[in-house]
PDB file of C-alpha atoms in Angstrom:
ATOM      1  CA  UNK A   1       3.312  22.910   1.119  1.00 48.00           C
ATOM      2  CA  UNK A   2       5.227  21.519  -1.796  1.00 47.00           C
ATOM      3  CA  UNK A   3       3.402  21.139  -5.061  1.00 46.00           C
ATOM      4  CA  UNK A   4       2.515  17.617  -6.105  1.00 46.00           C
ATOM      5  CA  UNK A   5       4.721  16.335  -8.853  1.00 46.00           C
ATOM      6  CA  UNK A   6       4.296  13.399 -11.082  1.00 46.00           C
ATOM      7  CA  UNK A   7       5.883  11.492 -13.857  1.00 45.00           C
ATOM      8  CA  UNK A   8       4.399   8.864 -16.112  1.00 42.00           C
ATOM      9  CA  UNK A   9       6.382   5.731 -16.598  1.00 45.00           C
ATOM     10  CA  UNK A  10       6.012   3.017 -19.167  1.00 41.00           C
ATOM     11  CA  UNK A  11       8.864   1.038 -17.773  1.00 41.00           C
ATOM     12  CA  UNK A  12       8.539  -2.689 -17.932  1.00 37.00           C
ATOM     13  CA  UNK A  13       7.767  -4.047 -14.462  1.00 44.00           C
ATOM     14  CA  UNK A  14      10.449  -6.017 -12.730  1.00 45.00           C
ATOM     15  CA  UNK A  15      10.230  -9.579 -11.562  1.00 41.00           C
ATOM     16  CA  UNK A  16      12.500 -11.798  -9.535  1.00 41.00           C
ATOM     17  CA  UNK A  17      11.488 -14.922 -11.449  1.00 37.00           C
ATOM     18  CA  UNK A  18       8.624 -16.524 -13.342  1.00 32.00           C
ATOM     19  CA  UNK A  19       7.156 -19.484 -11.513  1.00 30.00           C
ATOM     20  CA  UNK A  20       3.908 -21.390 -11.312  1.00 32.00           C
ATOM     21  CA  UNK A  21       0.938 -19.696  -9.679  1.00 31.00           C
ATOM     22  CA  UNK A  22       0.088 -19.808  -6.005  1.00 29.00           C
ATOM     23  CA  UNK A  23      -2.376 -22.597  -5.285  1.00 34.00           C
ATOM     24  CA  UNK A  24      -6.088 -21.975  -5.898  1.00 37.00           C
ATOM     25  CA  UNK A  25      -5.412 -18.653  -7.586  1.00 36.00           C
ATOM     26  CA  UNK A  26      -5.416 -19.660 -11.250  1.00 37.00           C
ATOM     27  CA  UNK A  27      -7.634 -17.848 -13.727  1.00 35.00           C
ATOM     28  CA  UNK A  28      -9.153 -15.627 -11.048  1.00 38.00           C
ATOM     29  CA  UNK A  29      -9.842 -11.919 -10.992  1.00 45.00           C
ATOM     30  CA  UNK A  30     -11.716  -9.446  -8.863  1.00 46.00           C
ATOM     31  CA  UNK A  31     -14.986 -10.179 -10.645  1.00 52.00           C
ATOM     32  CA  UNK A  32     -15.375 -13.663  -9.153  1.00 65.00           C
ATOM     33  CA  UNK A  33     -13.372 -13.742  -5.930  1.00 79.00           C
ATOM     34  CA  UNK A  34     -12.185 -11.335  -3.254  1.00 89.00           C
ATOM     35  CA  UNK A  35      -8.964  -9.407  -3.724  1.00 94.00           C
ATOM     36  CA  UNK A  36      -6.507  -9.790  -0.873  1.00 97.00           C
ATOM     37  CA  UNK A  37      -4.157  -6.859  -0.288  1.00 98.00           C
ATOM     38  CA  UNK A  38      -1.418  -6.717   2.311  1.00 99.00           C
ATOM     39  CA  UNK A  39      -0.066  -3.265   3.091  1.00 99.00           C
ATOM     40  CA  UNK A  40       2.995  -2.804   5.270  1.00 99.00           C
ATOM     41  CA  UNK A  41       5.264   0.069   6.213  1.00 98.00           C
ATOM     42  CA  UNK A  42       8.334  -2.099   6.715  1.00 99.00           C
ATOM     43  CA  UNK A  43      10.424   0.651   8.384  1.00 97.00           C
ATOM     44  CA  UNK A  44      13.710   1.628   6.807  1.00 96.00           C
ATOM     45  CA  UNK A  45      15.244   1.726  10.288  1.00 96.00           C
ATOM     46  CA  UNK A  46      14.272  -1.858  11.120  1.00 97.00           C
ATOM     47  CA  UNK A  47      15.253  -3.256   7.734  1.00 97.00           C
ATOM     48  CA  UNK A  48      18.600  -1.461   7.524  1.00 96.00           C
ATOM     49  CA  UNK A  49      19.815  -1.329  11.136  1.00 96.00           C
ATOM     50  CA  UNK A  50      21.372   2.054  10.429  1.00 94.00           C
ATOM     51  CA  UNK A  51      19.858   3.911  13.385  1.00 95.00           C
ATOM     52  CA  UNK A  52      21.684   2.851  16.553  1.00 94.00           C
ATOM     53  CA  UNK A  53      19.018   4.515  18.717  1.00 94.00           C
ATOM     54  CA  UNK A  54      16.117   2.687  17.055  1.00 97.00           C
ATOM     55  CA  UNK A  55      14.198   0.575  19.641  1.00 96.00           C
ATOM     56  CA  UNK A  56      13.880  -2.389  17.272  1.00 97.00           C
ATOM     57  CA  UNK A  57      16.569  -3.708  14.898  1.00 97.00           C
ATOM     58  CA  UNK A  58      19.373  -1.194  15.268  1.00 97.00           C
ATOM     59  CA  UNK A  59      22.525  -3.075  14.269  1.00 97.00           C
ATOM     60  CA  UNK A  60      24.026  -3.552  10.818  1.00 96.00           C
ATOM     61  CA  UNK A  61      27.523  -4.696  11.740  1.00 96.00           C
ATOM     62  CA  UNK A  62      27.153  -7.841  13.863  1.00 97.00           C
ATOM     63  CA  UNK A  63      25.073 -10.642  12.285  1.00 95.00           C
ATOM     64  CA  UNK A  64      25.005 -12.436  15.633  1.00 96.00           C
ATOM     65  CA  UNK A  65      23.349  -9.527  17.400  1.00 97.00           C
ATOM     66  CA  UNK A  66      19.698 -10.114  18.417  1.00 96.00           C
ATOM     67  CA  UNK A  67      19.011  -6.627  17.034  1.00 97.00           C
ATOM     68  CA  UNK A  68      20.760  -7.152  13.688  1.00 98.00           C
ATOM     69  CA  UNK A  69      18.593  -5.896  10.818  1.00 97.00           C
ATOM     70  CA  UNK A  70      18.398  -9.419   9.357  1.00 97.00           C
ATOM     71  CA  UNK A  71      16.165 -10.401  12.299  1.00 98.00           C
ATOM     72  CA  UNK A  72      13.596  -7.804  11.270  1.00 98.00           C
ATOM     73  CA  UNK A  73      13.958  -8.609   7.569  1.00 98.00           C
ATOM     74  CA  UNK A  74      13.311 -12.310   8.213  1.00 98.00           C
ATOM     75  CA  UNK A  75      10.332 -11.645  10.473  1.00 98.00           C
ATOM     76  CA  UNK A  76       8.793  -9.256   7.956  1.00 98.00           C
ATOM     77  CA  UNK A  77       9.369 -11.712   5.096  1.00 98.00           C
ATOM     78  CA  UNK A  78       7.576 -14.419   7.082  1.00 98.00           C
ATOM     79  CA  UNK A  79       4.426 -12.268   6.991  1.00 98.00           C
ATOM     80  CA  UNK A  80       4.459 -12.375   3.194  1.00 98.00           C
ATOM     81  CA  UNK A  81       4.982 -16.147   3.157  1.00 98.00           C
ATOM     82  CA  UNK A  82       2.253 -17.155   5.604  1.00 97.00           C
ATOM     83  CA  UNK A  83       0.202 -20.135   4.351  1.00 96.00           C
ATOM     84  CA  UNK A  84      -2.859 -18.723   6.130  1.00 96.00           C
ATOM     85  CA  UNK A  85      -3.817 -16.430   3.257  1.00 96.00           C
ATOM     86  CA  UNK A  86      -3.343 -15.790  -0.439  1.00 94.00           C
ATOM     87  CA  UNK A  87      -2.171 -12.400  -1.636  1.00 96.00           C
ATOM     88  CA  UNK A  88      -3.057 -10.647  -4.882  1.00 96.00           C
ATOM     89  CA  UNK A  89      -1.225  -7.419  -4.061  1.00 98.00           C
ATOM     90  CA  UNK A  90       1.359  -6.202  -1.563  1.00 99.00           C
ATOM     91  CA  UNK A  91       2.015  -2.493  -1.043  1.00 99.00           C
ATOM     92  CA  UNK A  92       5.148  -1.580   0.905  1.00 99.00           C
ATOM     93  CA  UNK A  93       6.339   1.744   2.249  1.00 99.00           C
ATOM     94  CA  UNK A  94       9.872   2.558   3.442  1.00 98.00           C
ATOM     95  CA  UNK A  95      11.047  -0.374   1.317  1.00 98.00           C
ATOM     96  CA  UNK A  96      14.687   0.720   1.197  1.00 96.00           C
ATOM     97  CA  UNK A  97      15.837  -2.871   1.715  1.00 96.00           C
ATOM     98  CA  UNK A  98      13.371  -4.429  -0.743  1.00 98.00           C
ATOM     99  CA  UNK A  99      16.075  -6.603  -2.324  1.00 98.00           C
ATOM    100  CA  UNK A 100      16.723  -8.450   0.929  1.00 97.00           C
ATOM    101  CA  UNK A 101      12.988  -8.798   1.526  1.00 98.00           C
ATOM    102  CA  UNK A 102      12.636 -10.428  -1.893  1.00 98.00           C
ATOM    103  CA  UNK A 103      15.623 -12.651  -1.177  1.00 98.00           C
ATOM    104  CA  UNK A 104      14.042 -13.902   2.048  1.00 98.00           C
ATOM    105  CA  UNK A 105      10.463 -14.279   0.777  1.00 98.00           C
ATOM    106  CA  UNK A 106       9.414 -17.108  -1.505  1.00 97.00           C
ATOM    107  CA  UNK A 107       6.152 -15.336  -2.272  1.00 97.00           C
ATOM    108  CA  UNK A 108       7.781 -12.047  -3.279  1.00 98.00           C
ATOM    109  CA  UNK A 109      10.096 -13.945  -5.623  1.00 97.00           C
ATOM    110  CA  UNK A 110       7.027 -15.110  -7.544  1.00 96.00           C
ATOM    111  CA  UNK A 111       5.501 -11.668  -7.940  1.00 97.00           C
ATOM    112  CA  UNK A 112       5.992  -8.781 -10.329  1.00 97.00           C
ATOM    113  CA  UNK A 113       6.863  -5.476  -8.743  1.00 98.00           C
ATOM    114  CA  UNK A 114       7.256  -1.797  -9.450  1.00 99.00           C
ATOM    115  CA  UNK A 115       9.236   0.779  -7.446  1.00 99.00           C
ATOM    116  CA  UNK A 116       9.083   4.510  -6.927  1.00 99.00           C
ATOM    117  CA  UNK A 117      11.626   6.601  -5.037  1.00 98.00           C
ATOM    118  CA  UNK A 118      11.167  10.085  -3.619  1.00 98.00           C
ATOM    119  CA  UNK A 119      14.035  11.490  -1.611  1.00 97.00           C
ATOM    120  CA  UNK A 120      15.269   8.641   0.557  1.00 95.00           C
ATOM    121  CA  UNK A 121      11.965   6.770   0.602  1.00 98.00           C
ATOM    122  CA  UNK A 122      11.084   3.861  -1.677  1.00 99.00           C
ATOM    123  CA  UNK A 123       7.623   2.394  -2.079  1.00 99.00           C
ATOM    124  CA  UNK A 124       7.108  -0.971  -3.761  1.00 99.00           C
ATOM    125  CA  UNK A 125       3.972  -2.579  -5.164  1.00 99.00           C
ATOM    126  CA  UNK A 126       3.914  -6.338  -5.822  1.00 98.00           C
ATOM    127  CA  UNK A 127       1.252  -8.297  -7.683  1.00 98.00           C
ATOM    128  CA  UNK A 128       0.554 -11.758  -9.040  1.00 92.00           C
ATOM    129  CA  UNK A 129       1.072 -11.425 -12.771  1.00 87.00           C
ATOM    130  CA  UNK A 130      -0.406 -14.869 -13.405  1.00 80.00           C
ATOM    131  CA  UNK A 131      -3.828 -13.815 -12.096  1.00 74.00           C
ATOM    132  CA  UNK A 132      -6.199 -12.970 -14.930  1.00 64.00           C
ATOM    133  CA  UNK A 133      -6.364  -9.223 -15.434  1.00 72.00           C
ATOM    134  CA  UNK A 134      -3.398  -8.339 -13.259  1.00 88.00           C
ATOM    135  CA  UNK A 135      -1.182  -7.174 -16.121  1.00 93.00           C
ATOM    136  CA  UNK A 136       0.394  -3.766 -15.707  1.00 96.00           C
ATOM    137  CA  UNK A 137      -0.339  -1.296 -18.505  1.00 96.00           C
ATOM    138  CA  UNK A 138       1.367   1.856 -17.186  1.00 97.00           C
ATOM    139  CA  UNK A 139       2.228   3.752 -14.011  1.00 98.00           C
ATOM    140  CA  UNK A 140       1.754   7.277 -12.712  1.00 98.00           C
ATOM    141  CA  UNK A 141       4.259   8.392 -10.088  1.00 99.00           C
ATOM    142  CA  UNK A 142       4.326  11.441  -7.861  1.00 98.00           C
ATOM    143  CA  UNK A 143       4.986  12.742  -4.375  1.00 98.00           C
ATOM    144  CA  UNK A 144       3.136  14.641  -1.663  1.00 98.00           C
ATOM    145  CA  UNK A 145       6.455  16.262  -0.839  1.00 97.00           C
ATOM    146  CA  UNK A 146      10.086  15.161  -1.062  1.00 97.00           C
ATOM    147  CA  UNK A 147      10.415  11.794   0.639  1.00 96.00           C
ATOM    148  CA  UNK A 148       6.671  11.090   0.602  1.00 98.00           C
ATOM    149  CA  UNK A 149       5.889   9.200  -2.617  1.00 98.00           C
ATOM    150  CA  UNK A 150       2.752   7.861  -4.192  1.00 99.00           C
ATOM    151  CA  UNK A 151       2.460   5.514  -7.167  1.00 99.00           C
ATOM    152  CA  UNK A 152      -0.552   4.456  -9.223  1.00 99.00           C
ATOM    153  CA  UNK A 153      -0.455   1.297 -11.337  1.00 98.00           C
ATOM    154  CA  UNK A 154      -3.110   0.797 -14.006  1.00 97.00           C
ATOM    155  CA  UNK A 155      -3.868  -2.818 -14.893  1.00 96.00           C
ATOM    156  CA  UNK A 156      -5.469  -4.174 -18.040  1.00 93.00           C
ATOM    157  CA  UNK A 157      -8.674  -5.153 -16.196  1.00 93.00           C
ATOM    158  CA  UNK A 158      -9.459  -1.514 -15.380  1.00 95.00           C
ATOM    159  CA  UNK A 159      -8.043  -1.517 -11.861  1.00 96.00           C
ATOM    160  CA  UNK A 160      -5.954   1.416 -10.638  1.00 98.00           C
ATOM    161  CA  UNK A 161      -4.005   0.548  -7.473  1.00 99.00           C
ATOM    162  CA  UNK A 162      -2.410   3.487  -5.651  1.00 99.00           C
ATOM    163  CA  UNK A 163       0.371   2.930  -3.098  1.00 99.00           C
ATOM    164  CA  UNK A 164       0.784   5.896  -0.729  1.00 99.00           C
ATOM    165  CA  UNK A 165       3.121   7.077   2.022  1.00 99.00           C
ATOM    166  CA  UNK A 166       1.777  10.298   3.484  1.00 97.00           C
ATOM    167  CA  UNK A 167       3.670  12.759   5.627  1.00 96.00           C
ATOM    168  CA  UNK A 168       2.450  13.833   9.053  1.00 94.00           C
ATOM    169  CA  UNK A 169      -0.265  16.283   8.062  1.00 95.00           C
ATOM    170  CA  UNK A 170      -3.210  17.894   9.773  1.00 94.00           C
ATOM    171  CA  UNK A 171      -6.750  17.209   8.589  1.00 93.00           C
ATOM    172  CA  UNK A 172      -6.874  20.007   6.027  1.00 94.00           C
ATOM    173  CA  UNK A 173      -3.480  19.122   4.557  1.00 96.00           C
ATOM    174  CA  UNK A 174      -4.324  15.405   4.392  1.00 96.00           C
ATOM    175  CA  UNK A 175      -7.486  16.099   2.411  1.00 95.00           C
ATOM    176  CA  UNK A 176      -5.733  18.557   0.129  1.00 96.00           C
ATOM    177  CA  UNK A 177      -3.047  16.002  -0.709  1.00 97.00           C
ATOM    178  CA  UNK A 178      -5.607  13.254  -1.310  1.00 97.00           C
ATOM    179  CA  UNK A 179      -7.680  15.473  -3.599  1.00 97.00           C
ATOM    180  CA  UNK A 180      -4.656  16.674  -5.568  1.00 98.00           C
ATOM    181  CA  UNK A 181      -3.287  13.162  -5.952  1.00 99.00           C
ATOM    182  CA  UNK A 182      -6.575  11.836  -7.321  1.00 98.00           C
ATOM    183  CA  UNK A 183      -6.881  14.831  -9.643  1.00 98.00           C
ATOM    184  CA  UNK A 184      -3.388  14.175 -11.030  1.00 98.00           C
ATOM    185  CA  UNK A 185      -4.086  10.466 -11.509  1.00 98.00           C
ATOM    186  CA  UNK A 186      -7.424  11.006 -13.239  1.00 98.00           C
ATOM    187  CA  UNK A 187      -5.968  13.739 -15.444  1.00 97.00           C
ATOM    188  CA  UNK A 188      -3.198  11.449 -16.661  1.00 97.00           C
ATOM    189  CA  UNK A 189      -5.605   8.571 -17.206  1.00 97.00           C
ATOM    190  CA  UNK A 190      -7.786  10.872 -19.314  1.00 96.00           C
ATOM    191  CA  UNK A 191      -4.753  11.921 -21.376  1.00 94.00           C
ATOM    192  CA  UNK A 192      -3.949   8.292 -22.086  1.00 92.00           C
ATOM    193  CA  UNK A 193      -7.405   7.774 -23.501  1.00 87.00           C
ATOM    194  CA  UNK A 194      -9.953   4.994 -23.294  1.00 81.00           C
ATOM    195  CA  UNK A 195      -8.342   3.168 -26.194  1.00 85.00           C
ATOM    196  CA  UNK A 196      -5.574   2.020 -23.825  1.00 90.00           C
ATOM    197  CA  UNK A 197      -7.641   0.928 -20.818  1.00 93.00           C
ATOM    198  CA  UNK A 198     -10.856   2.092 -19.161  1.00 94.00           C
ATOM    199  CA  UNK A 199     -10.288   2.510 -15.426  1.00 97.00           C
ATOM    200  CA  UNK A 200     -13.326   1.188 -13.561  1.00 96.00           C
ATOM    201  CA  UNK A 201     -11.990   0.853 -10.042  1.00 98.00           C
ATOM    202  CA  UNK A 202      -9.617   2.752  -7.752  1.00 99.00           C
ATOM    203  CA  UNK A 203      -7.922   1.279  -4.685  1.00 99.00           C
ATOM    204  CA  UNK A 204      -5.687   3.347  -2.390  1.00 99.00           C
ATOM    205  CA  UNK A 205      -3.452   1.335  -0.070  1.00 99.00           C
ATOM    206  CA  UNK A 206      -0.701   2.324   2.316  1.00 98.00           C
ATOM    207  CA  UNK A 207       0.454   4.421   5.247  1.00 98.00           C
ATOM    208  CA  UNK A 208      -1.765   7.499   5.559  1.00 97.00           C
ATOM    209  CA  UNK A 209      -0.192   8.689   8.827  1.00 96.00           C
ATOM    210  CA  UNK A 210      -3.759   9.634   9.702  1.00 95.00           C
ATOM    211  CA  UNK A 211      -6.889   7.803  10.808  1.00 95.00           C
ATOM    212  CA  UNK A 212      -9.001   8.054   7.677  1.00 93.00           C
ATOM    213  CA  UNK A 213     -12.141   7.213   9.689  1.00 92.00           C
ATOM    214  CA  UNK A 214     -11.791  10.448  11.651  1.00 88.00           C
ATOM    215  CA  UNK A 215     -11.267  12.363   8.434  1.00 83.00           C
ATOM    216  CA  UNK A 216     -14.429  10.900   6.932  1.00 70.00           C
ATOM    217  CA  UNK A 217     -16.574  11.655   9.995  1.00 65.00           C
ATOM    218  CA  UNK A 218     -15.263  15.203  10.201  1.00 61.00           C
ATOM    219  CA  UNK A 219     -16.078  15.915   6.555  1.00 62.00           C
ATOM    220  CA  UNK A 220     -19.549  14.388   6.827  1.00 54.00           C
ATOM    221  CA  UNK A 221     -20.285  16.439   9.954  1.00 53.00           C
ATOM    222  CA  UNK A 222     -19.126  19.606   8.224  1.00 54.00           C
ATOM    223  CA  UNK A 223     -21.432  18.812   5.321  1.00 51.00           C
ATOM    224  CA  UNK A 224     -24.357  18.351   7.694  1.00 46.00           C
ATOM    225  CA  UNK A 225     -24.839  14.724   6.700  1.00 44.00           C
ATOM    226  CA  UNK A 226     -26.896  12.483   8.970  1.00 38.00           C
ATOM    227  CA  UNK A 227     -26.860   9.467   6.667  1.00 38.00           C
ATOM    228  CA  UNK A 228     -25.168   6.635   8.564  1.00 39.00           C
ATOM    229  CA  UNK A 229     -24.082   5.035   5.285  1.00 43.00           C
ATOM    230  CA  UNK A 230     -21.693   7.945   4.823  1.00 50.00           C
ATOM    231  CA  UNK A 231     -19.699   6.924   7.898  1.00 72.00           C
ATOM    232  CA  UNK A 232     -17.809   4.273   5.921  1.00 92.00           C
ATOM    233  CA  UNK A 233     -16.819   6.317   2.901  1.00 95.00           C
ATOM    234  CA  UNK A 234     -15.102   9.495   1.840  1.00 94.00           C
ATOM    235  CA  UNK A 235     -15.426  11.502  -1.388  1.00 94.00           C
ATOM    236  CA  UNK A 236     -12.163  12.234  -3.199  1.00 95.00           C
ATOM    237  CA  UNK A 237     -12.292  14.171  -6.455  1.00 95.00           C
ATOM    238  CA  UNK A 238     -15.880  13.042  -7.091  1.00 95.00           C
ATOM    239  CA  UNK A 239     -15.091   9.379  -6.382  1.00 96.00           C
ATOM    240  CA  UNK A 240     -16.611   7.661  -3.362  1.00 96.00           C
ATOM    241  CA  UNK A 241     -14.021   5.546  -1.538  1.00 97.00           C
ATOM    242  CA  UNK A 242     -15.152   2.958   1.010  1.00 97.00           C
ATOM    243  CA  UNK A 243     -13.223   1.650   3.997  1.00 97.00           C
ATOM    244  CA  UNK A 244     -13.831  -1.010   6.634  1.00 96.00           C
ATOM    245  CA  UNK A 245     -14.874   0.725   9.889  1.00 95.00           C
ATOM    246  CA  UNK A 246     -13.009  -1.709  12.140  1.00 95.00           C
ATOM    247  CA  UNK A 247     -10.563   0.130  14.387  1.00 95.00           C
ATOM    248  CA  UNK A 248      -7.162  -1.559  14.535  1.00 96.00           C
ATOM    249  CA  UNK A 249      -3.958  -0.175  16.008  1.00 96.00           C
ATOM    250  CA  UNK A 250      -1.189  -0.261  13.420  1.00 97.00           C
ATOM    251  CA  UNK A 251       1.258   2.455  14.492  1.00 95.00           C
ATOM    252  CA  UNK A 252       3.754   2.762  15.924  1.00 92.00           C
ATOM    253  CA  UNK A 253       6.088   1.197  18.531  1.00 89.00           C
ATOM    254  CA  UNK A 254       3.448   1.681  21.254  1.00 87.00           C
ATOM    255  CA  UNK A 255       0.596   0.964  18.788  1.00 85.00           C
ATOM    256  CA  UNK A 256      -1.752   3.781  19.663  1.00 91.00           C
ATOM    257  CA  UNK A 257      -2.940   4.795  16.186  1.00 94.00           C
ATOM    258  CA  UNK A 258      -4.731   3.436  13.130  1.00 96.00           C
ATOM    259  CA  UNK A 259      -2.684   4.927  10.294  1.00 96.00           C
ATOM    260  CA  UNK A 260      -2.616   2.155   7.680  1.00 98.00           C
ATOM    261  CA  UNK A 261      -5.645   1.762   5.424  1.00 98.00           C
ATOM    262  CA  UNK A 262      -7.051   0.391   2.176  1.00 98.00           C
ATOM    263  CA  UNK A 263      -9.798   2.359   0.386  1.00 98.00           C
ATOM    264  CA  UNK A 264     -11.878   0.985  -2.499  1.00 98.00           C
ATOM    265  CA  UNK A 265     -14.409   2.535  -4.888  1.00 98.00           C
ATOM    266  CA  UNK A 266     -16.322  -0.737  -5.392  1.00 97.00           C
ATOM    267  CA  UNK A 267     -17.610  -1.163  -1.846  1.00 96.00           C
ATOM    268  CA  UNK A 268     -16.768  -1.539   1.831  1.00 96.00           C
ATOM    269  CA  UNK A 269     -13.837  -3.950   2.270  1.00 97.00           C
ATOM    270  CA  UNK A 270     -15.034  -7.318   3.539  1.00 96.00           C
ATOM    271  CA  UNK A 271     -12.555  -7.452   6.382  1.00 95.00           C
ATOM    272  CA  UNK A 272      -9.333  -5.969   7.723  1.00 97.00           C
ATOM    273  CA  UNK A 273      -6.961  -7.702  10.114  1.00 97.00           C
ATOM    274  CA  UNK A 274      -3.421  -7.593  11.435  1.00 98.00           C
ATOM    275  CA  UNK A 275      -1.536 -10.782  10.481  1.00 97.00           C
ATOM    276  CA  UNK A 276       0.745 -12.430  13.011  1.00 96.00           C
ATOM    277  CA  UNK A 277       4.263 -11.034  12.980  1.00 96.00           C
ATOM    278  CA  UNK A 278       7.186 -12.092  15.127  1.00 96.00           C
ATOM    279  CA  UNK A 279       9.114  -9.666  17.319  1.00 95.00           C
ATOM    280  CA  UNK A 280      11.191  -7.754  16.222  1.00 96.00           C
ATOM    281  CA  UNK A 281       9.979  -6.245  12.962  1.00 98.00           C
ATOM    282  CA  UNK A 282       8.698  -2.840  11.826  1.00 98.00           C
ATOM    283  CA  UNK A 283       7.232  -0.215  14.133  1.00 97.00           C
ATOM    284  CA  UNK A 284       4.096  -0.496  11.985  1.00 98.00           C
ATOM    285  CA  UNK A 285       1.896  -3.567  11.849  1.00 98.00           C
ATOM    286  CA  UNK A 286       0.899  -5.069   8.502  1.00 98.00           C
ATOM    287  CA  UNK A 287      -2.749  -4.987   7.483  1.00 98.00           C
ATOM    288  CA  UNK A 288      -4.491  -7.701   5.483  1.00 99.00           C
ATOM    289  CA  UNK A 289      -7.598  -6.477   3.683  1.00 98.00           C
ATOM    290  CA  UNK A 290     -10.134  -8.485   1.671  1.00 98.00           C
ATOM    291  CA  UNK A 291     -12.059  -6.586  -1.005  1.00 97.00           C
ATOM    292  CA  UNK A 292     -15.195  -7.620  -2.865  1.00 89.00           C
TER     293      UNK A 292
END
């Protein structure tokens, strides 16, 4: 297994434009209203059309083709722009074509974003800068292995949001990577000092390539726990992370697995759903999660 690496970045976050806030979202923060997070592995194959054998969008040469990558890009962008929900954060994996996604999405154009690249993979985290407390202070960036990045963003309200794209690991490897990642993040936060920002809440969002519910149950069984309250949480580096126990199928083309999750140290997420998405798009489904 490759050793986790990291680098701390103070780069100024990027933005497509500064515009007025999304309706009903002014002067809000996670202390007085739910946080809505949308996480989506947008599939580099679908959004680039570079794999001619890909079962979804597999063409990048003929704009008139029903499988041209622009079809997938437009359908994915429509998920971001749905009027059915507000979004505080968006975490994307395999966001190689993020520029075209921004171009096609009115909502993404209004959000700040930060990128991290490992190997050929790019992850992108978007947030509403106009929302009270959602001001980026610094980032911590690393990788589980080459091509499998993670990125933590620390905000001035004490929130640490971690975007992850795991490899295909077994149970032991998955836990080892989670533990090491949290150890690296907490170590760097401690080095920064409390005079910069006190982190009070951790959220991990992204493609785990593993059903975290199974991981939690396995660990609790191994520890001999019979407390039913433990079934909806998992301990990572001495932090208890909660997840919504609803089982939804998010991966992949045949949708047989629940690989995409959002974990929160504050409490069990209020709800988790799959938003409507037109065919064709990514092989993953997006997840929309409301947090207390």
